[in-house]
mmCIF file of C-alpha atoms in Angstrom:
data_model
loop_
_atom_site.group_PDB
_atom_site.id
_atom_site.type_symbol
_atom_site.label_atom_id
_atom_site.label_comp_id
_atom_site.label_asym_id
_atom_site.label_seq_id
_atom_site.Cartn_x
_atom_site.Cartn_y
_atom_site.Cartn_z
ATOM 1 C CA GLU A 275 37.935 -6.660 18.685
ATOM 2 C CA ASP A 276 38.371 -10.434 18.881
ATOM 3 C CA GLN A 277 39.562 -11.795 15.550
ATOM 4 C CA VAL A 278 40.775 -15.018 13.900
ATOM 5 C CA THR A 279 42.791 -15.135 10.669
ATOM 6 C CA GLN A 280 43.635 -18.353 8.886
ATOM 7 C CA SER A 281 46.251 -18.934 6.200
ATOM 8 C CA PRO A 282 46.610 -20.006 3.546
ATOM 9 C CA GLU A 283 43.062 -19.727 2.183
ATOM 10 C CA ALA A 284 43.661 -22.826 0.077
ATOM 11 C CA LEU A 285 46.365 -25.476 -0.010
ATOM 12 C CA ARG A 286 46.957 -28.243 -2.511
ATOM 13 C CA LEU A 287 49.212 -31.133 -1.454
ATOM 14 C CA GLN A 288 50.335 -34.379 -2.962
ATOM 15 C CA GLU A 289 49.563 -37.470 -0.962
ATOM 16 C CA GLY A 290 52.337 -37.883 1.626
ATOM 17 C CA GLU A 291 53.457 -34.255 1.431
ATOM 18 C CA SER A 292 53.399 -32.863 4.977
ATOM 19 C CA SER A 293 52.466 -29.244 5.673
ATOM 20 C CA SER A 294 51.015 -26.850 8.260
ATOM 21 C CA LEU A 295 47.979 -24.602 8.458
ATOM 22 C CA ASN A 296 48.144 -21.373 10.441
ATOM 23 C CA CYS A 297 45.597 -19.696 12.699
ATOM 24 C CA SER A 298 46.465 -16.258 14.120
ATOM 25 C CA TYR A 299 44.199 -14.828 16.759
ATOM 26 C CA THR A 300 43.586 -11.647 18.706
ATOM 27 C CA VAL A 301 41.379 -12.131 21.723
ATOM 28 C CA SER A 302 40.831 -10.408 25.033
ATOM 29 C CA GLY A 303 41.783 -13.406 27.137
ATOM 30 C CA LEU A 304 41.749 -16.846 25.553
ATOM 31 C CA ARG A 305 39.448 -19.406 27.085
ATOM 32 C CA GLY A 306 40.082 -22.013 24.398
ATOM 33 C CA LEU A 307 41.122 -22.494 20.755
ATOM 34 C CA PHE A 308 39.236 -25.038 18.688
ATOM 35 C CA TRP A 309 39.974 -26.808 15.414
ATOM 36 C CA TYR A 310 37.124 -28.188 13.327
ATOM 37 C CA ARG A 311 36.984 -29.998 10.013
ATOM 38 C CA GLN A 312 34.178 -29.238 7.547
ATOM 39 C CA ASP A 313 33.327 -31.389 4.553
ATOM 40 C CA PRO A 314 31.232 -29.983 1.666
ATOM 41 C CA GLY A 315 27.550 -29.839 2.549
ATOM 42 C CA LYS A 316 28.206 -30.801 6.165
ATOM 43 C CA GLY A 317 28.524 -29.050 9.474
ATOM 44 C CA PRO A 318 31.860 -28.610 11.253
ATOM 45 C CA GLU A 319 33.225 -31.682 13.020
ATOM 46 C CA PHE A 320 35.250 -31.186 16.190
ATOM 47 C CA LEU A 321 38.953 -32.080 16.119
ATOM 48 C CA PHE A 322 40.807 -30.444 19.027
ATOM 49 C CA THR A 323 40.611 -27.955 21.875
ATOM 50 C CA LEU A 324 43.763 -26.205 23.119
ATOM 51 C CA TYR A 325 43.684 -24.168 26.303
ATOM 52 C CA SER A 326 47.119 -22.669 26.952
ATOM 53 C CA ALA A 327 50.344 -21.771 25.170
ATOM 54 C CA GLY A 328 52.665 -24.718 24.741
ATOM 55 C CA GLU A 329 49.882 -27.265 24.602
ATOM 56 C CA GLU A 330 49.858 -29.872 21.812
ATOM 57 C CA LYS A 331 47.278 -32.472 20.787
ATOM 58 C CA GLU A 332 47.437 -35.253 18.200
ATOM 59 C CA LYS A 333 44.937 -37.359 16.336
ATOM 60 C CA GLU A 334 46.070 -39.723 13.597
ATOM 61 C CA ARG A 335 47.918 -37.590 11.011
ATOM 62 C CA LEU A 336 46.959 -34.281 12.658
ATOM 63 C CA LYS A 337 48.790 -32.384 15.366
ATOM 64 C CA ALA A 338 47.669 -29.048 16.776
ATOM 65 C CA THR A 339 49.935 -26.649 18.651
ATOM 66 C CA LEU A 340 49.293 -23.342 20.412
ATOM 67 C CA THR A 341 51.314 -20.221 21.197
ATOM 68 C CA LYS A 342 50.154 -16.921 22.683
ATOM 69 C CA LYS A 343 49.384 -15.517 19.236
ATOM 70 C CA GLU A 344 48.747 -18.432 16.904
ATOM 71 C CA SER A 345 47.994 -22.082 16.432
ATOM 72 C CA PHE A 346 49.267 -24.518 13.845
ATOM 73 C CA LEU A 347 47.598 -27.619 12.490
ATOM 74 C CA HIS A 348 50.334 -29.917 11.219
ATOM 75 C CA ILE A 349 49.339 -32.597 8.736
ATOM 76 C CA THR A 350 51.811 -35.443 8.405
ATOM 77 C CA ALA A 351 51.787 -37.634 5.274
ATOM 78 C CA PRO A 352 48.244 -36.579 4.309
ATOM 79 C CA LYS A 353 45.855 -38.833 2.414
ATOM 80 C CA PRO A 354 43.111 -37.838 -0.044
ATOM 81 C CA GLU A 355 40.499 -38.403 2.682
ATOM 82 C CA ASP A 356 42.063 -35.524 4.634
ATOM 83 C CA SER A 357 40.743 -33.138 1.977
ATOM 84 C CA ALA A 358 38.338 -30.716 3.680
ATOM 85 C CA THR A 359 38.076 -27.178 4.994
ATOM 86 C CA TYR A 360 39.809 -26.775 8.341
ATOM 87 C CA LEU A 361 38.327 -24.158 10.644
ATOM 88 C CA CYS A 362 39.920 -22.485 13.631
ATOM 89 C CA ALA A 363 37.832 -20.790 16.321
ATOM 90 C CA VAL A 364 38.486 -19.072 19.632
ATOM 91 C CA GLN A 365 36.419 -18.642 22.728
ATOM 92 C CA ALA A 366 37.113 -15.462 24.656
ATOM 93 C CA ARG A 367 36.816 -14.904 28.357
ATOM 94 C CA GLY A 368 33.988 -12.719 29.549
ATOM 95 C CA GLY A 369 31.576 -13.417 26.720
ATOM 96 C CA ALA A 370 28.659 -15.777 26.492
ATOM 97 C CA THR A 371 29.727 -19.260 27.425
ATOM 98 C CA ASN A 372 30.723 -21.309 24.377
ATOM 99 C CA LYS A 373 30.318 -18.472 21.874
ATOM 100 C CA LEU A 374 32.960 -19.166 19.206
ATOM 101 C CA ILE A 375 34.671 -16.736 16.827
ATOM 102 C CA PHE A 376 35.618 -18.537 13.625
ATOM 103 C CA GLY A 377 38.203 -17.878 10.960
ATOM 104 C CA THR A 378 37.289 -18.277 7.298
ATOM 105 C CA GLY A 379 39.084 -21.604 7.039
ATOM 106 C CA THR A 380 41.762 -23.278 4.935
ATOM 107 C CA LEU A 381 40.536 -25.420 2.054
ATOM 108 C CA LEU A 382 42.868 -28.406 1.833
ATOM 109 C CA ALA A 383 43.016 -30.616 -1.254
ATOM 110 C CA VAL A 384 45.194 -33.743 -1.141
ATOM 111 C CA GLN A 385 45.823 -35.334 -4.498
ATOM 112 C CA PRO A 386 46.674 -39.032 -4.878
ATOM 113 C CA ASN B 787 22.699 -41.943 18.987
ATOM 114 C CA ALA B 788 21.472 -39.453 16.428
ATOM 115 C CA GLY B 789 23.469 -36.281 16.025
ATOM 116 C CA VAL B 790 22.137 -32.754 15.708
ATOM 117 C CA MET B 791 19.261 -32.811 13.232
ATOM 118 C CA GLN B 792 18.368 -29.812 11.132
ATOM 119 C CA ASN B 793 15.514 -29.460 8.700
ATOM 120 C CA PRO B 794 14.891 -28.676 6.038
ATOM 121 C CA ARG B 795 18.295 -29.163 4.389
ATOM 122 C CA HIS B 796 17.370 -26.729 1.647
ATOM 123 C CA LEU B 797 14.775 -23.969 1.819
ATOM 124 C CA VAL B 798 13.795 -21.652 -1.000
ATOM 125 C CA ARG B 799 11.802 -18.514 -0.248
ATOM 126 C CA ARG B 800 10.783 -15.468 -2.219
ATOM 127 C CA ARG B 801 11.542 -12.022 -0.913
ATOM 128 C CA GLY B 802 9.056 -11.026 1.777
ATOM 129 C CA GLN B 803 8.174 -14.574 2.847
ATOM 130 C CA GLU B 804 8.949 -16.158 6.193
ATOM 131 C CA ALA B 805 11.594 -18.827 6.765
ATOM 132 C CA ARG B 806 11.487 -21.291 9.654
ATOM 133 C CA LEU B 807 14.540 -23.406 10.371
ATOM 134 C CA ARG B 808 14.378 -26.256 12.848
ATOM 135 C CA CYS B 809 17.043 -27.845 15.005
ATOM 136 C CA SER B 810 16.802 -30.885 17.255
ATOM 137 C CA PRO B 811 19.881 -31.113 19.496
ATOM 138 C CA MET B 812 21.693 -34.309 20.319
ATOM 139 C CA LYS B 813 19.992 -36.497 22.885
ATOM 140 C CA GLY B 814 20.762 -35.228 26.353
ATOM 141 C CA HIS B 815 21.822 -31.763 25.156
ATOM 142 C CA SER B 816 19.905 -28.781 26.467
ATOM 143 C CA HIS B 817 21.959 -25.942 24.977
ATOM 144 C CA VAL B 818 21.589 -24.812 21.376
ATOM 145 C CA TYR B 819 23.572 -22.333 19.272
ATOM 146 C CA TRP B 820 22.791 -20.912 15.846
ATOM 147 C CA TYR B 821 25.498 -19.800 13.422
ATOM 148 C CA ARG B 822 25.259 -18.332 9.946
ATOM 149 C CA GLN B 823 27.767 -18.923 7.152
ATOM 150 C CA LEU B 824 27.695 -16.437 4.296
ATOM 151 C CA PRO B 825 29.561 -17.163 1.043
ATOM 152 C CA GLU B 826 33.285 -16.440 1.419
ATOM 153 C CA GLU B 827 32.840 -15.658 5.118
ATOM 154 C CA GLY B 828 33.401 -17.600 8.282
ATOM 155 C CA LEU B 829 30.740 -18.922 10.598
ATOM 156 C CA LYS B 830 29.173 -16.080 12.579
ATOM 157 C CA PHE B 831 27.511 -16.565 15.944
ATOM 158 C CA MET B 832 23.868 -15.549 16.064
ATOM 159 C CA VAL B 833 22.202 -16.764 19.248
ATOM 160 C CA TYR B 834 22.633 -19.106 22.195
ATOM 161 C CA LEU B 835 19.603 -20.684 23.866
ATOM 162 C CA GLN B 836 18.815 -22.950 26.732
ATOM 163 C CA LYS B 837 15.429 -24.592 27.139
ATOM 164 C CA GLU B 838 12.862 -21.750 27.294
ATOM 165 C CA ASN B 839 15.605 -19.117 27.671
ATOM 166 C CA ILE B 840 17.647 -16.936 25.352
ATOM 167 C CA ILE B 841 21.088 -16.652 26.932
ATOM 168 C CA ASP B 842 22.889 -14.510 24.345
ATOM 169 C CA GLU B 843 21.439 -13.008 21.176
ATOM 170 C CA SER B 844 24.229 -10.527 20.554
ATOM 171 C CA GLY B 845 24.864 -11.848 17.031
ATOM 172 C CA MET B 846 21.263 -11.760 15.876
ATOM 173 C CA PRO B 847 20.034 -8.907 13.671
ATOM 174 C CA LYS B 848 17.670 -6.733 15.682
ATOM 175 C CA GLU B 849 14.856 -6.893 13.158
ATOM 176 C CA ARG B 850 13.136 -9.797 11.375
ATOM 177 C CA PHE B 851 15.102 -12.522 13.198
ATOM 178 C CA SER B 852 13.934 -14.442 16.242
ATOM 179 C CA ALA B 853 14.791 -17.724 17.918
ATOM 180 C CA GLU B 854 13.174 -19.981 20.457
ATOM 181 C CA PHE B 855 13.869 -23.271 22.176
ATOM 182 C CA PRO B 856 10.637 -24.433 23.823
ATOM 183 C CA LYS B 857 10.354 -26.907 26.642
ATOM 184 C CA GLU B 858 9.149 -29.498 24.148
ATOM 185 C CA GLY B 859 10.208 -29.741 20.535
ATOM 186 C CA PRO B 860 13.013 -28.386 18.412
ATOM 187 C CA SER B 861 14.674 -25.005 18.455
ATOM 188 C CA ILE B 862 13.313 -22.690 15.772
ATOM 189 C CA LEU B 863 15.129 -19.880 13.979
ATOM 190 C CA ARG B 864 12.575 -17.636 12.338
ATOM 191 C CA ILE B 865 13.305 -15.039 9.681
ATOM 192 C CA GLN B 866 10.446 -12.772 8.723
ATOM 193 C CA GLN B 867 10.190 -10.886 5.428
ATOM 194 C CA VAL B 868 13.327 -12.469 4.005
ATOM 195 C CA VAL B 869 15.642 -10.492 1.737
ATOM 196 C CA ARG B 870 18.302 -11.700 -0.702
ATOM 197 C CA GLY B 871 21.032 -10.948 1.827
ATOM 198 C CA ASP B 872 19.592 -13.613 4.134
ATOM 199 C CA SER B 873 20.697 -16.306 1.686
ATOM 200 C CA ALA B 874 23.246 -18.376 3.596
ATOM 201 C CA ALA B 875 23.864 -21.681 5.320
ATOM 202 C CA TYR B 876 22.454 -21.724 8.838
ATOM 203 C CA PHE B 877 24.041 -24.163 11.255
ATOM 204 C CA CYS B 878 22.800 -25.293 14.599
ATOM 205 C CA ALA B 879 25.061 -26.738 17.277
ATOM 206 C CA SER B 880 24.385 -28.238 20.668
ATOM 207 C CA SER B 881 26.231 -28.997 23.899
ATOM 208 C CA PRO B 882 25.198 -30.945 26.993
ATOM 209 C CA ASP B 883 25.481 -27.891 29.237
ATOM 210 C CA GLY B 884 26.691 -24.327 29.241
ATOM 211 C CA GLY B 885 30.066 -24.952 30.812
ATOM 212 C CA PRO B 886 33.032 -23.114 29.300
ATOM 213 C CA GLN B 887 35.218 -24.787 26.699
ATOM 214 C CA ARG B 888 32.579 -27.374 25.847
ATOM 215 C CA LYS B 889 32.958 -28.661 22.322
ATOM 216 C CA LEU B 890 29.990 -28.045 20.103
ATOM 217 C CA PHE B 891 28.315 -30.665 17.936
ATOM 218 C CA PHE B 892 27.037 -29.218 14.669
ATOM 219 C CA GLY B 893 24.212 -30.254 12.404
ATOM 220 C CA SER B 894 24.519 -30.406 8.617
ATOM 221 C CA GLY B 895 22.884 -27.032 8.189
ATOM 222 C CA THR B 896 19.985 -25.506 6.301
ATOM 223 C CA GLN B 897 20.826 -23.784 3.040
ATOM 224 C CA LEU B 898 18.441 -20.847 2.645
ATOM 225 C CA SER B 899 18.060 -19.371 -0.808
ATOM 226 C CA VAL B 900 16.014 -16.199 -1.255
ATOM 227 C CA LEU B 901 14.784 -15.503 -4.785
#
């Protein structure tokens, strides 16, 4: 069964304190791995798509990496506005196009 | 360019009533997806629709739930005879086409509370 597990469930950082969020996945053929950010009361907002092991993508203070079993979202020198829930999702080959399997997310709190 | 619009934002129903959730996709998008987010759980896929067609409803409960995306107007997720377990946030997402690996644009969701 296709599955996504994110850790930790919650993470509290001081402003400027870099860290990483983990997303482990089991999927019968990976079509793509997606990172989304979700603010309270809002829908998920797209951050990155990674397609193959070894791929990396960056956006401001965020950098996403992918291996054959997991993905990391590295946050460098975070700011309070980076506080949100970060969601990881995979799209498997063979299923309905664009159907995503989500993890339960990591709730990040960055304190000034 | 307006994003994905969902209404209502909050919907309160009593057990046994019907709930109708609406979703207008982004301009130029013809593919709509519904997801449900239960407390302490991740987003779960429910159904994927194209204009006038249901492409994949593998995540939709077999009874009481239905979805449509007519030629004109918004996509509708309909829940008949609601029960307390239906209380959740329902998110709609859209994409311009059904190609693989397309990123999805999500609305702000409808929070359904069943009393």
